[in-house]
PDB file of C-alpha atoms in Angstrom:
ATOM      1  CA  MET A   1       0.199   0.256   0.074  1.00  0.00           C
ATOM      2  CA  GLN A   2       1.326   3.387  -0.986  1.00  0.00           C
ATOM      3  CA  LEU A   3       1.211   6.623   1.320  1.00  0.00           C
ATOM      4  CA  LEU A   4      -2.796   8.113   1.253  1.00  0.00           C
ATOM      5  CA  THR A   5      -3.144  11.886   1.376  1.00  0.00           C
ATOM      6  CA  VAL A   6      -5.895  12.964   3.630  1.00  0.00           C
ATOM      7  CA  GLN A   7      -8.731  13.012   1.307  1.00  0.00           C
ATOM      8  CA  GLU A   8      -7.213   9.273   0.724  1.00  0.00           C
ATOM      9  CA  ALA A   9      -7.518   8.050   3.898  1.00  0.00           C
ATOM     10  CA  ALA A  10     -10.697   9.371   4.212  1.00  0.00           C
ATOM     11  CA  GLU A  11     -12.291   7.659   1.833  1.00  0.00           C
ATOM     12  CA  ALA A  12     -10.356   4.421   2.181  1.00  0.00           C
ATOM     13  CA  THR A  13     -11.403   4.616   6.403  1.00  0.00           C
ATOM     14  CA  GLY A  14     -14.857   6.659   6.295  1.00  0.00           C
ATOM     15  CA  TRP A  15     -14.007   9.613   7.920  1.00  0.00           C
ATOM     16  CA  SER A  16     -14.204  12.821   6.610  1.00  0.00           C
ATOM     17  CA  PRO A  17     -10.772  14.669   6.017  1.00  0.00           C
ATOM     18  CA  ARG A  18     -11.831  17.054   8.957  1.00  0.00           C
ATOM     19  CA  MET A  19     -12.208  13.959  11.223  1.00  0.00           C
ATOM     20  CA  LEU A  20      -9.052  12.532  10.409  1.00  0.00           C
ATOM     21  CA  ARG A  21      -7.450  16.110  11.168  1.00  0.00           C
ATOM     22  CA  TYR A  22      -9.335  16.287  14.751  1.00  0.00           C
ATOM     23  CA  VAL A  23      -7.852  12.882  15.308  1.00  0.00           C
ATOM     24  CA  GLU A  24      -4.973  13.266  14.642  1.00  0.00           C
ATOM     25  CA  GLN A  25      -5.094  16.724  17.082  1.00  0.00           C
ATOM     26  CA  ARG A  26      -6.254  14.646  19.604  1.00  0.00           C
ATOM     27  CA  GLY A  27      -2.708  12.421  19.261  1.00  0.00           C
ATOM     28  CA  LEU A  28      -4.345   9.182  18.430  1.00  0.00           C
ATOM     29  CA  VAL A  29      -3.255   8.866  14.753  1.00  0.00           C
ATOM     30  CA  VAL A  30      -0.374  10.527  13.687  1.00  0.00           C
ATOM     31  CA  PRO A  31       0.239  10.644  10.403  1.00  0.00           C
ATOM     32  CA  GLN A  32       3.350  10.641   8.814  1.00  0.00           C
ATOM     33  CA  ARG A  33       4.305  14.299   7.186  1.00  0.00           C
ATOM     34  CA  SER A  34       5.897  14.899   2.955  1.00  0.00           C
ATOM     35  CA  ALA A  35       8.459  17.361   3.135  1.00  0.00           C
ATOM     36  CA  ALA A  36       6.131  19.826   2.399  1.00  0.00           C
ATOM     37  CA  GLY A  37       3.859  18.901   5.363  1.00  0.00           C
ATOM     38  CA  TYR A  38       1.354  17.388   3.789  1.00  0.00           C
ATOM     39  CA  ARG A  39      -0.434  14.576   5.679  1.00  0.00           C
ATOM     40  CA  LEU A  40       0.488  11.228   4.653  1.00  0.00           C
ATOM     41  CA  TYR A  41      -1.329   7.452   6.121  1.00  0.00           C
ATOM     42  CA  GLY A  42       0.461   4.521   5.642  1.00  0.00           C
ATOM     43  CA  PRO A  43      -1.010   0.640   6.003  1.00  0.00           C
ATOM     44  CA  THR A  44      -0.837   1.568  10.032  1.00  0.00           C
ATOM     45  CA  GLU A  45      -2.366   4.813  10.315  1.00  0.00           C
ATOM     46  CA  VAL A  46      -5.221   3.384   7.580  1.00  0.00           C
ATOM     47  CA  ASP A  47      -5.743  -0.066  10.238  1.00  0.00           C
ATOM     48  CA  ARG A  48      -5.591   2.284  13.214  1.00  0.00           C
ATOM     49  CA  LEU A  49      -8.127   4.590  12.020  1.00  0.00           C
ATOM     50  CA  ARG A  50      -9.964   1.408  11.467  1.00  0.00           C
ATOM     51  CA  SER A  51      -9.992   0.131  14.918  1.00  0.00           C
ATOM     52  CA  LEU A  52     -10.877   3.477  15.891  1.00  0.00           C
ATOM     53  CA  ARG A  53     -13.908   3.700  14.348  1.00  0.00           C
ATOM     54  CA  ALA A  54     -14.480  -0.064  15.236  1.00  0.00           C
ATOM     55  CA  LEU A  55     -13.482   0.650  19.077  1.00  0.00           C
ATOM     56  CA  LEU A  56     -16.433   4.178  18.915  1.00  0.00           C
ATOM     57  CA  ASP A  57     -19.325   2.226  17.315  1.00  0.00           C
ATOM     58  CA  GLU A  58     -18.340  -1.168  19.809  1.00  0.00           C
ATOM     59  CA  THR A  59     -18.417   0.809  23.284  1.00  0.00           C
ATOM     60  CA  GLY A  60     -20.135   4.200  22.419  1.00  0.00           C
ATOM     61  CA  LEU A  61     -17.248   5.521  23.359  1.00  0.00           C
ATOM     62  CA  GLU A  62     -16.060   9.414  21.467  1.00  0.00           C
ATOM     63  CA  ILE A  63     -12.697  10.511  20.193  1.00  0.00           C
ATOM     64  CA  GLY A  64     -12.835  12.669  23.351  1.00  0.00           C
ATOM     65  CA  ASP A  65     -13.368   9.291  25.654  1.00  0.00           C
ATOM     66  CA  VAL A  66     -10.334   7.587  24.150  1.00  0.00           C
ATOM     67  CA  ALA A  67      -8.374  11.022  24.157  1.00  0.00           C
ATOM     68  CA  VAL A  68      -8.655  11.157  27.728  1.00  0.00           C
ATOM     69  CA  ALA A  69      -7.854   7.679  27.974  1.00  0.00           C
ATOM     70  CA  LEU A  70      -4.999   8.162  26.074  1.00  0.00           C
ATOM     71  CA  ARG A  71      -3.655  10.760  28.420  1.00  0.00           C
ATOM     72  CA  LEU A  72      -4.466   9.323  31.412  1.00  0.00           C
ATOM     73  CA  ARG A  73      -2.104   6.242  30.292  1.00  0.00           C
ATOM     74  CA  ASP A  74       0.616   8.551  29.820  1.00  0.00           C
ATOM     75  CA  GLU A  75       0.774  11.536  31.742  1.00  0.00           C
ATOM     76  CA  THR A  76       1.505  10.173  35.578  1.00  0.00           C
ATOM     77  CA  ALA A  77       0.582  13.196  37.228  1.00  0.00           C
ATOM     78  CA  LEU A  78      -2.915  13.661  35.708  1.00  0.00           C
ATOM     79  CA  ARG A  79      -3.417   9.992  36.417  1.00  0.00           C
ATOM     80  CA  GLU A  80      -2.396  10.238  39.823  1.00  0.00           C
ATOM     81  CA  ALA A  81      -4.797  13.292  40.420  1.00  0.00           C
ATOM     82  CA  VAL A  82      -7.814  11.550  39.047  1.00  0.00           C
ATOM     83  CA  HIS A  83      -7.127   8.626  41.195  1.00  0.00           C
ATOM     84  CA  THR A  84      -6.658  10.469  44.027  1.00  0.00           C
ATOM     85  CA  TRP A  85     -10.180  12.715  43.421  1.00  0.00           C
ATOM     86  CA  LEU A  86     -12.043   9.493  42.833  1.00  0.00           C
ATOM     87  CA  ASP A  87     -10.939   7.518  46.280  1.00  0.00           C
ATOM     88  CA  GLU A  88     -11.717  10.716  48.264  1.00  0.00           C
ATOM     89  CA  ALA A  89     -14.478  11.153  50.588  1.00  0.00           C
ATOM     90  CA  PRO A  90     -16.762  13.358  50.149  1.00  0.00           C
ATOM     91  CA  ALA A  91     -15.566  15.948  52.997  1.00  0.00           C
ATOM     92  CA  ALA A  92     -19.544  17.907  53.625  1.00  0.00           C
ATOM     93  CA  SER A  93     -22.434  15.832  54.920  1.00  0.00           C
ATOM     94  CA  ALA A  94     -25.783  15.730  52.948  1.00  0.00           C
ATOM     95  CA  VAL A  95     -26.845  18.344  55.969  1.00  0.00           C
ATOM     96  CA  GLU A  96     -23.826  20.697  55.223  1.00  0.00           C
ATOM     97  CA  ALA A  97     -24.432  20.549  51.427  1.00  0.00           C
ATOM     98  CA  LEU A  98     -28.376  21.343  51.712  1.00  0.00           C
ATOM     99  CA  ARG A  99     -27.096  23.883  53.898  1.00  0.00           C
ATOM    100  CA  TRP A 100     -24.875  25.734  51.742  1.00  0.00           C
ATOM    101  CA  GLU A 101     -26.866  25.287  48.572  1.00  0.00           C
ATOM    102  CA  GLN A 102     -29.735  26.788  50.850  1.00  0.00           C
ATOM    103  CA  GLU A 103     -27.465  29.827  51.897  1.00  0.00           C
ATOM    104  CA  LYS A 104     -27.201  30.153  48.026  1.00  0.00           C
ATOM    105  CA  GLN A 105     -30.264  30.501  47.248  1.00  0.00           C
ATOM    106  CA  VAL A 106     -30.728  33.556  49.623  1.00  0.00           C
ATOM    107  CA  ARG A 107     -28.108  35.267  48.156  1.00  0.00           C
ATOM    108  CA  LEU A 108     -29.330  35.049  45.003  1.00  0.00           C
ATOM    109  CA  LEU A 109     -33.027  36.537  45.826  1.00  0.00           C
ATOM    110  CA  PRO A 110     -33.242  40.091  45.378  1.00  0.00           C
ATOM    111  CA  PRO A 111     -33.400  41.882  48.937  1.00  0.00           C
ATOM    112  CA  ALA A 112     -37.085  41.814  50.599  1.00  0.00           C
ATOM    113  CA  GLU A 113     -39.174  45.124  49.827  1.00  0.00           C
ATOM    114  CA  PRO A 114     -39.634  46.525  53.585  1.00  0.00           C
ATOM    115  CA  LEU A 115     -43.649  45.816  55.053  1.00  0.00           C
ATOM    116  CA  PRO A 116     -45.539  49.003  55.219  1.00  0.00           C
ATOM    117  CA  ASP A 117     -45.912  50.220  58.990  1.00  0.00           C
ATOM    118  CA  ALA A 118     -48.827  49.245  60.363  1.00  0.00           C
ATOM    119  CA  SER A 119     -49.521  52.363  62.361  1.00  0.00           C
ATOM    120  CA  GLY A 120     -50.312  54.494  59.312  1.00  0.00           C
ATOM    121  CA  LEU A 121     -53.198  52.812  58.220  1.00  0.00           C
TER     122      LEU A 121
END
């Protein structure tokens, strides 16, 4: 198989050229570049694009989901931060959360109009 342009790769995989650029931007399939900077897709990249399509179809994931998974795999600090956050117990009790929400709503209400003086009736 020869190297394919972005248009040819789109036709071969069912992706649009725009989506191929997005997939590349997210770091999921990065094509080679010609001396002039054009994207060139070889058999490996075309197979990855096809398998990405199958993964998305089979799992209901979106490209962004897979990109996040890639970052979690590759970025140790990010992975640890997410794991730490997921493992933390909520700091506030349900009563404290309700009280905070009520106080927030009171702050959002407009100031009350003063009541008329009963002595002037």
